[in-house]
Amino acid sequence: MKYFLSAMALGLSLSGCQIVDSSDVATAAEFPFQDQSLPIEERVEDLVSRMTLEEKAAQMYDKAPAIERLGVPAYVYWNEALHGVARAGEATVFPQAIGMAATFDEELMLRIATTISDEGRAKHHDFLKRGNASIYTGLTFWSPNINIFRDPRWGRGQETYGEDPYLTGRMAVNFVNGLQGDDPDYLKTVATVKHYAVHSGPETTRHTDDYDVTDKDLYETYLPAFATAIADANPASAMCVYNAVRGIPGCASELLMQDILREELGFSGFVVSDCGAIGNIHRPEHHDYVKTKAEAAAISVKAGTELVCGDGEGSVYAALPEAVEKGLIDEAVIDRALKRIFTARFKLGMFDDPEKISYAAIPMDVVGSDKHLALTKEAARKSFVLLKNDGVLPLKADQKIAVIGPNADNFDVLIGNYHGKPVRPVTALEGLRARFGNGNVAYAPGSSLGGTMYTHYDTVPAAVLSHRDGDSFAPGIKASYYEGEEAQGEPAREAIEKAIDFEWKGSPATDAIDEAFTAVWEGFISPAVTSRYRFGPDLAVEIDGKPVEADGVDLTKGERHAIKVSLSKAPVWHNNVIEPMARLEWIDLNRDLAAEAMAAADKSDIILFFSGLSAKLEGEEMSVDVPGFVGGDRTSLDLPAEQMALLRKLQATGKPVVLVNFSGSAVNLSWADENLPAVVQGFYPGEATGLAVSELLLGDYSPAGRLPVTFYKDLGGMLPLNDYSMKNRTYKYFTGKPVYPFGHGLSYTRFAYSNLSAPETHDPSKPLTLSVTLANQGKMDSDEVVQVYASRRNGEADAPIRTLVKFDRVNVPAGGSQKVSFTIAPDKLRFVDSDGSRKAYQGTIEYSIGSGQPGTVAAGANITGKVTFSGG
């Protein structure tokens, strides 16, 4: 028997783990689990059998320590790849997940995820070569988020693929396949479908809520995307939820984790808890479901939660030995969990010769390569949705334009949340200036994003900073860089810096990777204009010995004000230190933003207003003090009042106003739809935002994105966010009239549907084939998203109004036509009864094939029919 020479014996894992002390480490050929010729099942069995109970418990933590005597290196499981490798420095940033869903393009999604996993592999191995195996450097990605965006108020809805289970499932399949690769022997990375299974807000109470969903809603809405992803892509991991379902915390629910996930859906990977979720089970202030950590650990592992993310309190699973001693759990159940976890690590090649793993050879130069940047631009172009156009678009290149609005030059709308550091970010303003020329573009931010949340911060220039040099003053500011999280003792490095504007590759104190540091800059600031200034929120600023609050500080022209700026960075989930940044920014609070906007409009032929939200207003469990937002969620669908007030003034000028809205969720655009000639929805389109939106507005391509969520006028008739009934939610059940429906999207050309081919009767146990002829009757080549909806209204009060059962994005040249065919699988020809059971369609079913939902598209843009189901 030939054994691979264990890299651990040399003190270094070459293929996927971190450096460990080589003393008392397993030698080559000592253990069968090191034999690459053996099946993975045997290797995993051997490794787990050699661990002590304490070692087993320690390995069930997302920050698993090394077992040096066995040559098992430490490994941190937590990594993110929602729309690009996240929180690990530079990486290509694609459109936010909701924007990728707006493309309705499965093939594109597969290419995007393949690109993300290429970059993830390259960065992982590069980090290892540099001795870094910390959080956000591993190969186990906690993406994608495939929860259903059932309510527009949920702040994390931007992370999902929208409100429809079928669309979500198809996008998930392609994303998982792209992340995990197609090697028959190795996983490229691990994909984690989350948050299983009933989870979509509210953020403020997610640690305590208990949702009592009906069987119908569970099987019709909350489970299908997970079922599809598991059946068609076999994700290696899943993440369970914070909240309880039917009285039992999700991560401890045998119904969800065993009966449904394992037995009904056939999931074979490992489950990781959402971070802190196992602690929630025993904490009195949260679920208070059991009283001790040992009980919480035991019931979670027995239910099937193999790995605990213990954010904020360490590992609850450290209490597993106590649980075994008290008879709360058998060690055999712990062994089962370990085998599931280590199966994934073996499949990643973490115990094999890297020469056997093709993915280990992916070079770092793929990260942010021209090919990858071209792909993110393609994705951005395909994600834009043209909601309305009365002929004002496309623009003419010789027009003078006013670019106005808080999102026109807002870096945050490029990246959404859970993002990396973009390689070549381009804001809308930058893209339009490049196309129209600076002389033809008048810019003004016009207003805050909402309340006192501003987007037009500028970097404090070197010209206003100085330091004392003996009895005189010299340019620059004194910097002191310390190791650790406090400015204690002697600094590791001192310097005179021109300004505070840095993007480091390591600690500024030591150049070390993934090391806590503190930076302190001291000197003087003397503004060119006397005014009241507010500094950006990312750095702590003191002026003349007093902390600067959110309402700003008065600074006088020509007067030197003492300034002290501090930054402390530590390697924790919310404050990662991989490629850290520091930038001192400010705004002049006395500027009349509205007057600047009106002056810019006066110089223009046409006004482009960039409105919306950002991930600093909507997101995960966040502290936001702006009307209309709470805890990351929303309490209103309206644009913030500051934006609406300015928009009305601009419209009153009589000049055409084009609204381009960036948001991760649906916004009430009813006023814009009624009063403006053109409306575009951008979601958060990634680092190529400015390139893609300028090309869209100038007509370089015809837009074809579609809304993956319903855009409502208001919250009237909608149940509370913490009520998980699907009544009157999403296009499937909403009985009102939306501003823009799910699936809506226009183009610069005109499509017509004809020549329907479909049977009059059909056996629902067999696939149903439909086809139409799609003709591009316009003058531009264009994509078209063809959507197939089925409606079964046989008297059931709770039946969906209609259901998306198929879609395809196709390209048709100007004046051309093509046949588009769909084969609908038998499982899509079933409905969910009130008891949650799936039954074959019976009776007459109405269907529509076209550009959007029936009744929402122009004449000729869809074709309808009926089919009678019988037999089966």
GROMACS .gro file of C-alpha atoms in nm, residues 153 177 343 436 780 828 835:
model
    7
  153ARG     CA    1  -3.982   4.506   0.364
  177ASN     CA    2  -2.308   2.386  -0.991
  343THR     CA    3  -1.643   1.409   0.378
  436PHE     CA    4  -2.071   6.204  -2.296
  780MET     CA    5  -3.233   4.629  -3.281
  828LYS     CA    6  -4.421   2.111  -1.257
  835ASP     CA    7  -5.247   1.953   0.345
   0.00000   0.00000   0.00000
